[in-house]
JSON list of C-alpha atoms in Angstrom, two decimals:
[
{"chain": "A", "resi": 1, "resn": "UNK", "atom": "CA", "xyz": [3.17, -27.59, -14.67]},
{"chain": "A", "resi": 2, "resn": "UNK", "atom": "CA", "xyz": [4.65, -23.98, -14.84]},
{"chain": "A", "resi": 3, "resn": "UNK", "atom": "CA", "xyz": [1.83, -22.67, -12.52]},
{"chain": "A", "resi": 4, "resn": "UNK", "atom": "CA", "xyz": [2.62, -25.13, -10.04]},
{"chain": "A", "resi": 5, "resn": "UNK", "atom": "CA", "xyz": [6.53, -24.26, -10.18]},
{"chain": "A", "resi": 6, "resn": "UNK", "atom": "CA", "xyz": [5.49, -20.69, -10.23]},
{"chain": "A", "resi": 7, "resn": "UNK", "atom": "CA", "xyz": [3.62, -21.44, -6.80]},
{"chain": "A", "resi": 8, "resn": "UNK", "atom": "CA", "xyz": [6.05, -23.44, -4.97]},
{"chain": "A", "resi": 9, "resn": "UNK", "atom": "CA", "xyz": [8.83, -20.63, -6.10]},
{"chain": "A", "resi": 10, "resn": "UNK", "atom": "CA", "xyz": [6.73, -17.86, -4.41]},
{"chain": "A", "resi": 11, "resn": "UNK", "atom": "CA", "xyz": [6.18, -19.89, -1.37]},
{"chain": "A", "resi": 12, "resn": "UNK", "atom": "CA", "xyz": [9.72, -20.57, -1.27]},
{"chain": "A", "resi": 13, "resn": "UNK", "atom": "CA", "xyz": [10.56, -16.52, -1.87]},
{"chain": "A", "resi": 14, "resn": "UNK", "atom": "CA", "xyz": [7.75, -15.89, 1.18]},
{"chain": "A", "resi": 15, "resn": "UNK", "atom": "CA", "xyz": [5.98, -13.93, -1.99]},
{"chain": "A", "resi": 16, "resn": "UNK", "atom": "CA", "xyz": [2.84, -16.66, -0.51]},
{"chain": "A", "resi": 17, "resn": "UNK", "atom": "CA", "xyz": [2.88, -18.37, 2.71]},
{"chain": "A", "resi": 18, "resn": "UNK", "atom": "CA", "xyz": [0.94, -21.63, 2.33]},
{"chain": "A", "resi": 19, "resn": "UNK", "atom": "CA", "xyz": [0.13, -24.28, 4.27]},
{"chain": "A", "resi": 20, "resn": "UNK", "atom": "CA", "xyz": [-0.15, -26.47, 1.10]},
{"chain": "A", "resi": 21, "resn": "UNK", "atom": "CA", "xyz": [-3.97, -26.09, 1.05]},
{"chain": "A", "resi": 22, "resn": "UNK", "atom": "CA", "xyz": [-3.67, -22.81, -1.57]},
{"chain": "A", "resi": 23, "resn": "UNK", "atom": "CA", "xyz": [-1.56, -24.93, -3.77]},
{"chain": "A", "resi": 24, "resn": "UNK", "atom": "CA", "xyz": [-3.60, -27.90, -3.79]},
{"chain": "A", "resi": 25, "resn": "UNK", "atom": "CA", "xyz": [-6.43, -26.37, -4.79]},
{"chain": "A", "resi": 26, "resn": "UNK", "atom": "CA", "xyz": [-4.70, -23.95, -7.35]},
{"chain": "A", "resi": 27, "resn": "UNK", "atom": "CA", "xyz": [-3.74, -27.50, -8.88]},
{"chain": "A", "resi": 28, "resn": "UNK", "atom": "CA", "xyz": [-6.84, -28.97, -8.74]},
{"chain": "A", "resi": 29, "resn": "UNK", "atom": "CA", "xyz": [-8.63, -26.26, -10.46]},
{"chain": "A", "resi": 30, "resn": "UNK", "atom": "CA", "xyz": [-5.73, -26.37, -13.35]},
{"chain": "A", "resi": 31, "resn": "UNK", "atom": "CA", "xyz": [-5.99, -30.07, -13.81]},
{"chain": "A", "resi": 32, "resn": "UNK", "atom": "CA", "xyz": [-10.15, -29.01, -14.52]},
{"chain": "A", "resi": 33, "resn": "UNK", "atom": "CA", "xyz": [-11.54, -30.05, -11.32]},
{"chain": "A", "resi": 34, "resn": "UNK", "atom": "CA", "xyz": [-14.61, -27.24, -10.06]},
{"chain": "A", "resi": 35, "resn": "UNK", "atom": "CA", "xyz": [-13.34, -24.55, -7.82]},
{"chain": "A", "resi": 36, "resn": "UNK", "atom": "CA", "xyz": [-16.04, -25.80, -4.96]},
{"chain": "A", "resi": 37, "resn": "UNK", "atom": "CA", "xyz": [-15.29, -29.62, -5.58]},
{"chain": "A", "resi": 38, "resn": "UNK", "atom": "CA", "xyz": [-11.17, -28.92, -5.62]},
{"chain": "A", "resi": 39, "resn": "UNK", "atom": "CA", "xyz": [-11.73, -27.01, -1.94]},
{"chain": "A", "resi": 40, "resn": "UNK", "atom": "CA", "xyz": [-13.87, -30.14, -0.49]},
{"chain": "A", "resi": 41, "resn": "UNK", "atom": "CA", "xyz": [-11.68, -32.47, -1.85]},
{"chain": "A", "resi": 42, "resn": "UNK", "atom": "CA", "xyz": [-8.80, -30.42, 0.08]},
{"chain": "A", "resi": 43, "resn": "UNK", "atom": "CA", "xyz": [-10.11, -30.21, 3.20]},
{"chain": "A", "resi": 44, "resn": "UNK", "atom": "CA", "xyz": [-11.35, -33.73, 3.22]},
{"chain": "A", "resi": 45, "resn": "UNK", "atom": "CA", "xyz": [-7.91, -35.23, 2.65]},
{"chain": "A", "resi": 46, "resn": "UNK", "atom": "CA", "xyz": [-6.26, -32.56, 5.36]},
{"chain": "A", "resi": 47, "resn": "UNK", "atom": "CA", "xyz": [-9.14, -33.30, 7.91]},
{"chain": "A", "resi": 48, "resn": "UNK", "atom": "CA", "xyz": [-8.10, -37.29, 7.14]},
{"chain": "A", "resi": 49, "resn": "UNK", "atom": "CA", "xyz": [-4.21, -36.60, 7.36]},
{"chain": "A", "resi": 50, "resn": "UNK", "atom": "CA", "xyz": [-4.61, -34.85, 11.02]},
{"chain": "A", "resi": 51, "resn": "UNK", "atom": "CA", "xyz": [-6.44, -37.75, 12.60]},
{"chain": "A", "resi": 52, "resn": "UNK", "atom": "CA", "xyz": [-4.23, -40.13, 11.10]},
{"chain": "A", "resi": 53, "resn": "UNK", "atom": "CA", "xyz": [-0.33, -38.64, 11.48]},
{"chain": "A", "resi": 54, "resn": "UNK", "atom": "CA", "xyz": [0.82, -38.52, 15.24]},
{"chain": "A", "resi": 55, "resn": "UNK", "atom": "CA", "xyz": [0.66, -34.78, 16.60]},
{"chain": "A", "resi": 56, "resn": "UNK", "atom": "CA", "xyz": [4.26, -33.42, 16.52]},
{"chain": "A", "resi": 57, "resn": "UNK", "atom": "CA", "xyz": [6.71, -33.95, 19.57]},
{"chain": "A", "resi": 58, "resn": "UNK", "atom": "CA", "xyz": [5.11, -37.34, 19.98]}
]
């Protein structure tokens, strides 16, 4: 839990710009999931959030 506070802080200092993808796969990894598995399982759910949210100004 610290690691994940200590990520959010230095995204919110602009210490780490992130799009979210850094810090979900930083937790991943820490919760014991394989580096390679905790980047699929990243880009799989943003590749399923951008078809399915409406693009922005719509």
């Amino acid at each position: 839990m610290a690691m994940i506070v200590a990520l959010v802080e230095s995204v919110n200092t602009g210490a780490l710009e992130d799009d979210g993808h850094r810090i979900a796969t930083a937790t991943l990894i820490a919760a014991g999931v394989p580096e390679d598995r905790a980047s699929a399982v990243v880009e799989e759910v943003a590749s399923a959030m951008a078809t399915a949210l409406p693009a922005h100004g719509t």
